[in-house]
Amino acid sequence: MWARCSQSLNASGRPTGKPQWRLVNPTRQRRAMQQLRCQISFCPAETSRGYVFLAGAEEGPSCHGGEPVRTAQPPVCLKHVRPSLELCKHLRKGHLASPARATSTWGVIDSRYSLTVTGLQPLPTEDDDAPVEYGHPQLGWFLASQLVRELRDYEVISLDDLAALT
């Protein structure tokens, strides 16, 4: 089951207002991840070297790449890489860019619930942001809020190298 939230829409049905980076809209995040769309403009995010995913320097893939990496951050198109870095405080502290040629949906970030005599009750968790893999035996007891992708066949590059991508 997926979490839902309201959003402000303009007359043509597009979201309006200033982004609130810590308050992820579950529907928009899931659609951007499923369709590999830019998290800012929802335009196609594919480049000649794959889809560009940004991560904070402390949480991103190693500089050598290789091992699969999981992320809940949708890709960004080349036009919105710099605005993403300017608007997101988390990325301003340090960041990595990872074009990925191969990605797949892996699981979700969620809240776990239990059925009690008074109804569904949220369960405490040690790590709220720990992703849960599809196929987990208790996945039906989770309220998903973010889709997680696994990146494979990726590289870690500088922002200057992104300029060469089209």
Coordinates of C-alpha atoms in Angstrom, one line a residue:
M1 CA 0.0 0.0 0.0
W2 CA 1.3 3.5 -0.8
A3 CA 1.0 6.6 1.3
R4 CA -0.9 9.6 -0.1
C5 CA -0.7 13.3 0.5
S6 CA -2.3 16.4 -1.0
Q7 CA -0.6 19.0 -3.2
S8 CA -1.3 22.4 -4.6
L9 CA -2.1 22.3 -8.4
N10 CA -2.4 25.1 -10.8
A11 CA -5.2 25.4 -13.4
S12 CA -3.5 23.0 -15.8
G13 CA -3.1 20.4 -13.0
R14 CA 0.7 20.9 -12.5
P15 CA 2.1 21.2 -9.0
T16 CA 2.8 24.7 -7.8
G17 CA 4.7 26.3 -5.0
K18 CA 8.2 26.1 -3.6
P19 CA 9.6 22.6 -3.2
Q20 CA 9.8 21.3 0.3
W21 CA 12.6 18.9 0.0
R22 CA 12.1 17.0 3.2
L23 CA 8.4 16.4 2.5
V24 CA 8.5 13.9 -0.4
N25 CA 5.2 13.5 -2.3
P26 CA 4.9 9.7 -2.5
T27 CA 2.9 9.6 -5.7
R28 CA 5.3 12.0 -7.6
Q29 CA 8.4 10.3 -6.3
R30 CA 7.1 6.8 -7.3
R31 CA 6.1 8.0 -10.8
A32 CA 9.4 9.7 -11.3
M33 CA 11.3 6.6 -10.2
Q34 CA 9.1 4.2 -12.2
Q35 CA 9.3 6.2 -15.4
L36 CA 12.9 7.5 -14.8
R37 CA 11.8 11.1 -15.1
C38 CA 13.5 14.2 -13.7
Q39 CA 12.6 14.8 -10.1
I40 CA 12.4 18.6 -10.8
S41 CA 10.4 18.9 -14.1
F42 CA 9.2 15.4 -14.7
C43 CA 10.8 15.5 -18.2
P44 CA 12.7 12.5 -19.5
A45 CA 16.0 12.2 -17.7
E46 CA 18.0 9.9 -20.0
T47 CA 21.5 11.1 -21.3
S48 CA 24.0 9.4 -23.6
R49 CA 25.6 7.7 -20.6
G50 CA 22.4 6.7 -18.7
Y51 CA 20.3 8.4 -16.1
V52 CA 22.0 10.9 -13.8
F53 CA 21.4 10.3 -10.1
L54 CA 22.7 12.7 -7.4
A55 CA 23.6 11.8 -3.9
G56 CA 25.2 13.4 -0.9
A57 CA 28.9 12.8 -0.8
E58 CA 28.6 10.8 2.5
E59 CA 25.9 8.5 1.2
G60 CA 26.8 8.1 -2.4
P61 CA 28.6 5.3 -4.2
S62 CA 32.3 4.9 -3.9
C63 CA 34.4 6.7 -6.4
H64 CA 35.2 3.4 -8.1
G65 CA 31.6 2.2 -8.6
G66 CA 31.1 -1.4 -9.2
E67 CA 28.8 -2.6 -6.4
P68 CA 25.1 -2.0 -6.8
V69 CA 23.8 1.1 -5.0
R70 CA 20.3 1.8 -3.9
T71 CA 18.6 5.2 -4.0
A72 CA 15.2 6.7 -3.4
Q73 CA 16.2 9.9 -5.2
P74 CA 14.8 10.1 -8.7
P75 CA 17.2 11.0 -11.5
V76 CA 17.6 14.6 -12.8
C77 CA 17.8 15.8 -16.3
L78 CA 21.0 17.8 -17.3
K79 CA 19.1 21.1 -17.2
H80 CA 18.2 20.6 -13.5
V81 CA 21.5 19.3 -12.1
R82 CA 22.7 22.7 -11.0
P83 CA 19.3 23.9 -9.7
S84 CA 19.1 20.7 -7.7
L85 CA 22.4 21.4 -6.0
E86 CA 21.4 25.0 -5.3
L87 CA 18.0 24.2 -3.9
C88 CA 18.8 21.1 -1.8
K89 CA 20.7 21.9 1.4
H90 CA 21.7 18.3 1.7
L91 CA 23.5 18.3 -1.7
R92 CA 25.2 21.7 -1.0
K93 CA 27.3 20.0 1.7
G94 CA 28.9 17.7 -0.9
H95 CA 27.6 15.6 -3.7
L96 CA 28.3 12.9 -6.3
A97 CA 26.8 12.5 -9.7
S98 CA 26.3 8.9 -11.0
P99 CA 25.1 8.3 -14.5
A100 CA 23.7 4.7 -14.5
R101 CA 23.1 2.7 -17.6
A102 CA 21.2 -0.1 -15.8
T103 CA 18.7 0.3 -13.0
S104 CA 15.8 -1.6 -11.6
T105 CA 13.2 -1.1 -9.0
W106 CA 14.4 -2.9 -5.8
G107 CA 12.0 -2.1 -3.0
V108 CA 10.5 0.7 -0.9
I109 CA 11.1 3.0 2.1
D110 CA 8.1 2.6 4.4
S111 CA 6.5 2.5 7.8
R112 CA 5.6 -0.9 9.3
Y113 CA 2.2 -1.6 10.8
S114 CA 0.7 -4.4 13.0
L115 CA -3.0 -5.4 13.4
T116 CA -4.1 -5.1 17.0
V117 CA -7.5 -5.3 18.7
T118 CA -7.9 -1.5 18.2
G119 CA -6.9 -1.6 14.6
L120 CA -3.7 -1.0 12.7
Q121 CA -0.9 0.4 14.8
P122 CA 2.5 1.7 13.5
L123 CA 5.4 -0.2 14.8
P124 CA 8.6 1.5 16.0
T125 CA 11.6 1.1 13.8
E126 CA 15.3 1.3 14.4
D127 CA 16.0 2.9 11.0
D128 CA 13.0 4.7 9.3
D129 CA 14.9 5.2 6.1
A130 CA 16.1 1.6 5.7
P131 CA 14.7 0.2 2.4
V132 CA 12.7 -3.0 2.3
E133 CA 13.3 -5.3 -0.7
Y134 CA 10.4 -6.4 -2.9
G135 CA 9.5 -10.0 -1.9
H136 CA 10.0 -9.4 1.9
P137 CA 7.6 -11.8 3.7
Q138 CA 6.0 -8.9 5.6
L139 CA 5.8 -6.4 2.8
G140 CA 2.0 -6.4 3.1
W141 CA 2.2 -4.8 6.5
F142 CA 4.2 -1.8 5.2
L143 CA 2.9 1.6 4.1
A144 CA 5.3 2.6 1.3
S145 CA 6.3 6.2 0.9
Q146 CA 9.3 6.0 -1.5
L147 CA 10.3 3.7 -4.3
V148 CA 13.9 2.5 -4.3
R149 CA 16.0 1.8 -7.4
E150 CA 19.1 -0.3 -7.6
L151 CA 21.8 1.3 -9.8
R152 CA 24.2 -1.0 -11.7
D153 CA 26.6 -0.3 -14.5
Y154 CA 27.2 3.3 -13.2
E155 CA 30.1 5.5 -12.8
V156 CA 30.9 8.4 -10.4
I157 CA 31.7 11.6 -12.3
S158 CA 32.3 15.3 -11.6
L159 CA 29.8 18.0 -12.5
D160 CA 32.2 19.2 -15.1
D161 CA 32.0 15.8 -16.8
L162 CA 28.2 16.1 -16.9
A163 CA 28.5 19.0 -19.4
A164 CA 29.7 16.5 -21.9
L165 CA 26.6 14.4 -21.7
T166 CA 23.6 14.9 -24.0

